[in-house]
Amino acid sequence: MGVMQIDQEAPVLHCDEVDSTNTHLARIVLGEGSTAPSGIALWASRQNKGRGRDGRVWLSSDEALTFSLMVEASESELEWLTALAGVALLRTIRNTGLDSAADTKDALSLKWPNDLLINGRKAAGILCEHLDTSGDTHRVIVGIGLNIGAVPLEVRDFAASFDTALSSEERESFIRELRMNLELLFTLPGAPESWRDEYSSHMRIFGTQCPLHLPGGIRFTATPISIDEHAHLICRSTEGEILTVTTGEISPTPLVEGHLS
């Protein structure tokens, strides 16, 4: 049985500038005497030490929507957290009309394990970091960086952005909407099959040969064919062997972090 419960009334905090929203929220949650509820969130107008997967640097612009929230999850929910955060992000973008521009509407997709794409170009990334465990409950920081406004020249070849502007009130509203969508996803009946179906429905890479990058610098070409019940990637090698990839990333675009986190 899952334990995912998000207090929809938990505070949404704001800082003008932080090193990383994940790092700063972790300090708050782990601070002495803290009773931070599941769902507490933090967004920053600017972060100067944003982080991507595997310790990569993630550059930020002041137009970015960069935020983190802490959630409590069971072991089975934990393995699906990144994937469902991606689905929640996509739903929220659509529900709030952020994708209403002609060049982004109906162009959104998800890339395993942690990216949101616009027409195949990276528009957002997700970084989940485990804080601690108490009994069957894991506390995890979910960090999301959403590209908004101009895309810096150095990432223009592979990054995409939502051509809009968000006020402070709209940013907080977006975070609250995403928080609600995330909880709704974790209460879908028939999980994990329903989670797999929902996540897979937003992926467009199935059946397309592409590079895969694994820990330790291992790289090979394979064709993604499905997602299993643990949110792992099932793919077919060029030799026809069926492989289960538990850690790594698909790279139909260059293996470089986007400019936001």
mmCIF file of C-alpha atoms in Angstrom:
data_model
loop_
_atom_site.group_PDB
_atom_site.id
_atom_site.type_symbol
_atom_site.label_atom_id
_atom_site.label_comp_id
_atom_site.label_asym_id
_atom_site.label_seq_id
_atom_site.Cartn_x
_atom_site.Cartn_y
_atom_site.Cartn_z
ATOM 1 C CA MET A 1 0.000 0.000 0.000
ATOM 2 C CA GLY A 2 1.271 3.435 -0.860
ATOM 3 C CA VAL A 3 1.903 6.215 1.602
ATOM 4 C CA MET A 4 1.933 9.137 -0.830
ATOM 5 C CA GLN A 5 -0.001 11.941 0.792
ATOM 6 C CA ILE A 6 0.620 15.545 -0.077
ATOM 7 C CA ASP A 7 -0.660 18.323 2.128
ATOM 8 C CA GLN A 8 -2.196 20.613 -0.477
ATOM 9 C CA GLU A 9 -2.146 23.426 2.100
ATOM 10 C CA ALA A 10 1.592 23.062 2.738
ATOM 11 C CA PRO A 11 3.475 26.343 2.297
ATOM 12 C CA VAL A 12 4.970 27.384 -1.025
ATOM 13 C CA LEU A 13 8.073 29.365 -0.079
ATOM 14 C CA HIS A 14 10.015 31.844 -2.185
ATOM 15 C CA CYS A 15 13.614 33.048 -2.177
ATOM 16 C CA ASP A 16 15.126 35.737 -4.370
ATOM 17 C CA GLU A 17 18.310 33.709 -4.844
ATOM 18 C CA VAL A 18 19.558 30.311 -3.687
ATOM 19 C CA ASP A 19 22.396 27.972 -4.576
ATOM 20 C CA SER A 20 19.952 25.221 -5.594
ATOM 21 C CA THR A 21 16.250 24.916 -4.787
ATOM 22 C CA ASN A 22 16.785 21.224 -3.978
ATOM 23 C CA THR A 23 19.649 21.982 -1.617
ATOM 24 C CA HIS A 24 17.902 24.894 0.060
ATOM 25 C CA LEU A 25 14.631 23.025 0.607
ATOM 26 C CA ALA A 26 16.557 20.066 2.022
ATOM 27 C CA ARG A 27 18.136 22.392 4.581
ATOM 28 C CA ILE A 28 14.691 23.576 5.624
ATOM 29 C CA VAL A 29 13.208 20.078 5.836
ATOM 30 C CA LEU A 30 16.183 18.643 7.735
ATOM 31 C CA GLY A 31 16.611 21.689 9.974
ATOM 32 C CA GLU A 32 16.550 21.273 13.723
ATOM 33 C CA GLY A 33 13.001 21.201 15.010
ATOM 34 C CA SER A 34 11.528 21.135 11.520
ATOM 35 C CA THR A 35 8.059 19.636 11.095
ATOM 36 C CA ALA A 36 7.848 20.328 7.368
ATOM 37 C CA PRO A 37 4.798 18.616 5.854
ATOM 38 C CA SER A 38 4.806 16.471 2.736
ATOM 39 C CA GLY A 39 4.242 18.877 -0.116
ATOM 40 C CA ILE A 40 6.224 21.840 1.195
ATOM 41 C CA ALA A 41 7.637 23.650 -1.830
ATOM 42 C CA LEU A 42 10.212 26.314 -2.602
ATOM 43 C CA TRP A 43 10.769 28.355 -5.751
ATOM 44 C CA ALA A 44 13.551 30.814 -6.427
ATOM 45 C CA SER A 45 13.810 33.822 -8.674
ATOM 46 C CA ARG A 46 17.394 32.769 -9.325
ATOM 47 C CA GLN A 47 19.660 29.875 -8.453
ATOM 48 C CA ASN A 48 23.404 30.081 -8.943
ATOM 49 C CA LYS A 49 24.421 26.438 -8.445
ATOM 50 C CA GLY A 50 21.673 24.449 -10.143
ATOM 51 C CA ARG A 51 22.332 20.733 -10.486
ATOM 52 C CA GLY A 52 21.286 18.171 -13.068
ATOM 53 C CA ARG A 53 21.595 14.386 -13.046
ATOM 54 C CA ASP A 54 24.928 12.740 -12.205
ATOM 55 C CA GLY A 55 26.299 15.946 -10.713
ATOM 56 C CA ARG A 56 26.163 17.935 -13.937
ATOM 57 C CA VAL A 57 25.892 21.704 -13.769
ATOM 58 C CA TRP A 58 22.573 23.177 -14.827
ATOM 59 C CA LEU A 59 22.608 26.841 -15.819
ATOM 60 C CA SER A 60 19.662 29.078 -14.934
ATOM 61 C CA SER A 61 18.073 32.179 -16.362
ATOM 62 C CA ASP A 62 16.033 34.636 -14.323
ATOM 63 C CA GLU A 63 12.966 33.831 -16.446
ATOM 64 C CA ALA A 64 13.105 30.158 -15.475
ATOM 65 C CA LEU A 65 10.578 28.508 -13.212
ATOM 66 C CA THR A 66 12.826 26.610 -10.830
ATOM 67 C CA PHE A 67 11.289 24.925 -7.824
ATOM 68 C CA SER A 68 11.426 21.926 -5.501
ATOM 69 C CA LEU A 69 8.956 20.127 -3.288
ATOM 70 C CA MET A 70 9.342 17.483 -0.621
ATOM 71 C CA VAL A 71 7.100 14.426 -0.726
ATOM 72 C CA GLU A 72 6.780 11.257 1.322
ATOM 73 C CA ALA A 73 6.569 7.987 -0.590
ATOM 74 C CA SER A 74 6.648 4.237 -0.104
ATOM 75 C CA GLU A 75 9.272 1.997 -1.732
ATOM 76 C CA SER A 76 6.987 1.124 -4.656
ATOM 77 C CA GLU A 77 6.024 4.768 -5.142
ATOM 78 C CA LEU A 78 9.639 5.872 -4.931
ATOM 79 C CA GLU A 79 10.661 4.053 -8.107
ATOM 80 C CA TRP A 80 7.872 5.816 -10.007
ATOM 81 C CA LEU A 81 8.370 9.273 -8.557
ATOM 82 C CA THR A 82 10.497 10.777 -11.342
ATOM 83 C CA ALA A 83 8.271 9.400 -14.080
ATOM 84 C CA LEU A 84 5.024 10.559 -12.493
ATOM 85 C CA ALA A 85 6.522 13.958 -11.679
ATOM 86 C CA GLY A 86 7.086 14.262 -15.426
ATOM 87 C CA VAL A 87 3.467 13.374 -16.141
ATOM 88 C CA ALA A 88 2.283 15.827 -13.469
ATOM 89 C CA LEU A 89 4.447 18.529 -15.044
ATOM 90 C CA LEU A 90 3.034 17.857 -18.502
ATOM 91 C CA ARG A 91 -0.547 17.883 -17.175
ATOM 92 C CA THR A 92 0.055 21.136 -15.346
ATOM 93 C CA ILE A 93 1.492 22.816 -18.424
ATOM 94 C CA ARG A 94 -1.598 21.849 -20.383
ATOM 95 C CA ASN A 95 -4.069 22.694 -17.602
ATOM 96 C CA THR A 96 -2.590 26.154 -17.127
ATOM 97 C CA GLY A 97 -2.419 26.881 -20.853
ATOM 98 C CA LEU A 98 1.346 27.253 -20.882
ATOM 99 C CA ASP A 99 1.424 25.214 -24.094
ATOM 100 C CA SER A 100 -1.077 27.413 -25.909
ATOM 101 C CA ALA A 101 1.507 28.931 -28.263
ATOM 102 C CA ALA A 102 1.341 27.555 -31.790
ATOM 103 C CA ASP A 103 4.842 26.089 -31.608
ATOM 104 C CA THR A 104 4.268 24.178 -28.354
ATOM 105 C CA LYS A 105 0.639 23.035 -28.404
ATOM 106 C CA ASP A 106 0.360 19.262 -28.950
ATOM 107 C CA ALA A 107 4.167 19.092 -29.169
ATOM 108 C CA LEU A 108 4.919 17.940 -25.619
ATOM 109 C CA SER A 109 6.374 14.537 -24.794
ATOM 110 C CA LEU A 110 8.377 12.834 -22.063
ATOM 111 C CA LYS A 111 11.814 11.258 -22.404
ATOM 112 C CA TRP A 112 12.891 8.502 -20.020
ATOM 113 C CA PRO A 113 13.748 8.990 -17.283
ATOM 114 C CA ASN A 114 13.429 12.667 -16.392
ATOM 115 C CA ASP A 115 12.944 15.126 -19.256
ATOM 116 C CA LEU A 116 10.054 16.977 -20.840
ATOM 117 C CA LEU A 117 10.450 17.812 -24.527
ATOM 118 C CA ILE A 118 8.933 20.254 -26.988
ATOM 119 C CA ASN A 119 9.191 18.797 -30.493
ATOM 120 C CA GLY A 120 12.055 16.608 -29.300
ATOM 121 C CA ARG A 121 14.016 19.423 -27.643
ATOM 122 C CA LYS A 122 14.549 19.603 -23.910
ATOM 123 C CA ALA A 123 12.200 22.016 -22.170
ATOM 124 C CA ALA A 124 12.366 20.789 -18.564
ATOM 125 C CA GLY A 125 14.261 18.447 -16.309
ATOM 126 C CA ILE A 126 13.478 16.678 -13.052
ATOM 127 C CA LEU A 127 15.918 15.761 -10.294
ATOM 128 C CA CYS A 128 14.720 13.596 -7.383
ATOM 129 C CA GLU A 129 17.011 13.365 -4.354
ATOM 130 C CA HIS A 130 16.424 11.037 -1.402
ATOM 131 C CA LEU A 131 16.579 12.694 2.010
ATOM 132 C CA ASP A 132 15.904 9.977 4.580
ATOM 133 C CA THR A 133 13.755 6.991 5.507
ATOM 134 C CA SER A 134 11.542 6.348 8.525
ATOM 135 C CA GLY A 135 9.952 2.922 8.567
ATOM 136 C CA ASP A 136 8.308 2.413 5.179
ATOM 137 C CA THR A 137 8.321 6.111 4.362
ATOM 138 C CA HIS A 138 10.921 7.840 2.209
ATOM 139 C CA ARG A 139 11.274 11.607 2.113
ATOM 140 C CA VAL A 140 12.355 12.865 -1.282
ATOM 141 C CA ILE A 141 13.042 16.276 -2.778
ATOM 142 C CA VAL A 142 11.619 16.640 -6.285
ATOM 143 C CA GLY A 143 13.338 19.439 -8.194
ATOM 144 C CA ILE A 144 11.932 20.778 -11.454
ATOM 145 C CA GLY A 145 13.362 23.303 -13.876
ATOM 146 C CA LEU A 146 11.094 24.630 -16.605
ATOM 147 C CA ASN A 147 12.488 26.637 -19.524
ATOM 148 C CA ILE A 148 10.605 29.910 -19.923
ATOM 149 C CA GLY A 149 11.558 32.864 -22.094
ATOM 150 C CA ALA A 150 14.735 33.214 -24.114
ATOM 151 C CA VAL A 151 17.038 30.241 -24.613
ATOM 152 C CA PRO A 152 20.758 31.044 -24.199
ATOM 153 C CA LEU A 153 22.841 30.726 -27.337
ATOM 154 C CA GLU A 154 25.003 27.909 -25.941
ATOM 155 C CA VAL A 155 22.021 25.529 -25.574
ATOM 156 C CA ARG A 156 19.883 26.694 -28.483
ATOM 157 C CA ASP A 157 20.703 23.654 -30.611
ATOM 158 C CA PHE A 158 18.982 21.193 -28.249
ATOM 159 C CA ALA A 159 16.869 23.170 -25.772
ATOM 160 C CA ALA A 160 13.375 24.578 -26.119
ATOM 161 C CA SER A 161 11.407 27.075 -24.100
ATOM 162 C CA PHE A 162 7.879 28.290 -23.453
ATOM 163 C CA ASP A 163 7.594 31.745 -24.942
ATOM 164 C CA THR A 164 5.713 33.440 -22.142
ATOM 165 C CA ALA A 165 6.201 35.235 -18.836
ATOM 166 C CA LEU A 166 4.898 34.255 -15.416
ATOM 167 C CA SER A 167 4.207 36.566 -12.491
ATOM 168 C CA SER A 168 5.048 35.515 -8.949
ATOM 169 C CA GLU A 169 1.393 34.660 -8.359
ATOM 170 C CA GLU A 170 1.265 32.544 -11.520
ATOM 171 C CA ARG A 171 4.417 30.695 -10.511
ATOM 172 C CA GLU A 172 2.979 29.795 -7.109
ATOM 173 C CA SER A 173 -0.310 28.772 -8.725
ATOM 174 C CA PHE A 174 1.587 26.531 -11.164
ATOM 175 C CA ILE A 175 3.400 24.798 -8.304
ATOM 176 C CA ARG A 176 0.156 24.229 -6.407
ATOM 177 C CA GLU A 177 -1.474 22.787 -9.535
ATOM 178 C CA LEU A 178 1.451 20.441 -10.116
ATOM 179 C CA ARG A 179 1.365 19.312 -6.494
ATOM 180 C CA MET A 180 -2.304 18.413 -6.866
ATOM 181 C CA ASN A 181 -1.697 16.574 -10.149
ATOM 182 C CA LEU A 182 1.124 14.559 -8.609
ATOM 183 C CA GLU A 183 -1.071 13.348 -5.764
ATOM 184 C CA LEU A 184 -3.883 12.486 -8.182
ATOM 185 C CA LEU A 185 -1.505 10.369 -10.253
ATOM 186 C CA PHE A 186 -0.368 8.390 -7.232
ATOM 187 C CA THR A 187 -3.977 7.588 -6.347
ATOM 188 C CA LEU A 188 -4.812 6.160 -9.787
ATOM 189 C CA PRO A 189 -6.482 2.751 -9.373
ATOM 190 C CA GLY A 190 -4.717 -0.279 -10.775
ATOM 191 C CA ALA A 191 -1.155 0.876 -10.096
ATOM 192 C CA PRO A 192 1.529 0.200 -11.173
ATOM 193 C CA GLU A 193 -0.073 -0.804 -14.483
ATOM 194 C CA SER A 194 -2.051 2.438 -14.617
ATOM 195 C CA TRP A 195 1.114 4.436 -13.890
ATOM 196 C CA ARG A 196 2.940 2.620 -16.681
ATOM 197 C CA ASP A 197 0.098 3.215 -19.132
ATOM 198 C CA GLU A 198 -0.132 6.910 -18.276
ATOM 199 C CA TYR A 199 3.605 7.495 -18.466
ATOM 200 C CA SER A 200 4.059 5.471 -21.646
ATOM 201 C CA SER A 201 1.256 7.361 -23.392
ATOM 202 C CA HIS A 202 3.395 10.511 -23.336
ATOM 203 C CA MET A 203 6.559 8.930 -24.766
ATOM 204 C CA ARG A 204 7.241 9.174 -28.500
ATOM 205 C CA ILE A 205 10.579 7.418 -28.657
ATOM 206 C CA PHE A 206 9.269 3.822 -28.740
ATOM 207 C CA GLY A 207 10.336 2.037 -31.907
ATOM 208 C CA THR A 208 13.013 4.597 -32.692
ATOM 209 C CA GLN A 209 16.674 3.604 -32.570
ATOM 210 C CA CYS A 210 18.644 6.002 -30.395
ATOM 211 C CA PRO A 211 21.723 6.268 -28.163
ATOM 212 C CA LEU A 212 21.545 5.027 -24.581
ATOM 213 C CA HIS A 213 23.942 6.287 -21.927
ATOM 214 C CA LEU A 214 24.594 4.190 -18.814
ATOM 215 C CA PRO A 215 26.661 4.842 -15.675
ATOM 216 C CA GLY A 216 30.382 4.366 -16.096
ATOM 217 C CA GLY A 217 30.471 5.937 -19.528
ATOM 218 C CA ILE A 218 28.809 2.963 -21.257
ATOM 219 C CA ARG A 219 27.100 3.979 -24.489
ATOM 220 C CA PHE A 220 25.297 1.886 -27.059
ATOM 221 C CA THR A 221 22.498 2.098 -29.595
ATOM 222 C CA ALA A 222 19.151 0.432 -28.941
ATOM 223 C CA THR A 223 15.445 0.733 -29.669
ATOM 224 C CA PRO A 224 13.169 1.508 -26.677
ATOM 225 C CA ILE A 225 10.038 -0.650 -26.812
ATOM 226 C CA SER A 226 8.254 -0.267 -23.457
ATOM 227 C CA ILE A 227 8.364 0.628 -19.758
ATOM 228 C CA ASP A 228 8.091 -2.131 -17.150
ATOM 229 C CA GLU A 229 6.207 -2.169 -13.829
ATOM 230 C CA HIS A 230 9.203 -0.640 -12.026
ATOM 231 C CA ALA A 231 9.547 2.340 -14.409
ATOM 232 C CA HIS A 232 12.567 0.719 -16.065
ATOM 233 C CA LEU A 233 13.172 0.990 -19.803
ATOM 234 C CA ILE A 234 12.805 -2.120 -21.961
ATOM 235 C CA CYS A 235 14.730 -1.914 -25.214
ATOM 236 C CA ARG A 236 16.035 -4.045 -28.060
ATOM 237 C CA SER A 237 19.730 -3.999 -28.905
ATOM 238 C CA THR A 238 20.967 -3.829 -32.484
ATOM 239 C CA GLU A 239 21.642 -7.584 -32.160
ATOM 240 C CA GLY A 240 18.000 -8.218 -31.231
ATOM 241 C CA GLU A 241 18.557 -8.854 -27.514
ATOM 242 C CA ILE A 242 15.859 -7.584 -25.119
ATOM 243 C CA LEU A 243 17.427 -5.498 -22.346
ATOM 244 C CA THR A 244 16.102 -3.903 -19.158
ATOM 245 C CA VAL A 245 17.768 -0.580 -18.402
ATOM 246 C CA THR A 246 17.370 0.407 -14.755
ATOM 247 C CA THR A 247 19.664 3.439 -14.652
ATOM 248 C CA GLY A 248 20.748 5.686 -17.461
ATOM 249 C CA GLU A 249 19.103 7.864 -20.076
ATOM 250 C CA ILE A 250 17.869 7.950 -23.620
ATOM 251 C CA SER A 251 19.669 10.530 -25.658
ATOM 252 C CA PRO A 252 17.912 11.322 -28.928
ATOM 253 C CA THR A 253 19.304 14.839 -28.418
ATOM 254 C CA PRO A 254 22.865 15.665 -27.279
ATOM 255 C CA LEU A 255 23.752 14.419 -23.804
ATOM 256 C CA VAL A 256 24.038 17.909 -22.362
ATOM 257 C CA GLU A 257 21.977 19.478 -19.600
ATOM 258 C CA GLY A 258 19.462 22.137 -20.512
ATOM 259 C CA HIS A 259 19.995 25.631 -19.186
ATOM 260 C CA LEU A 260 17.568 25.414 -16.282
ATOM 261 C CA SER A 261 17.072 23.332 -13.150
#
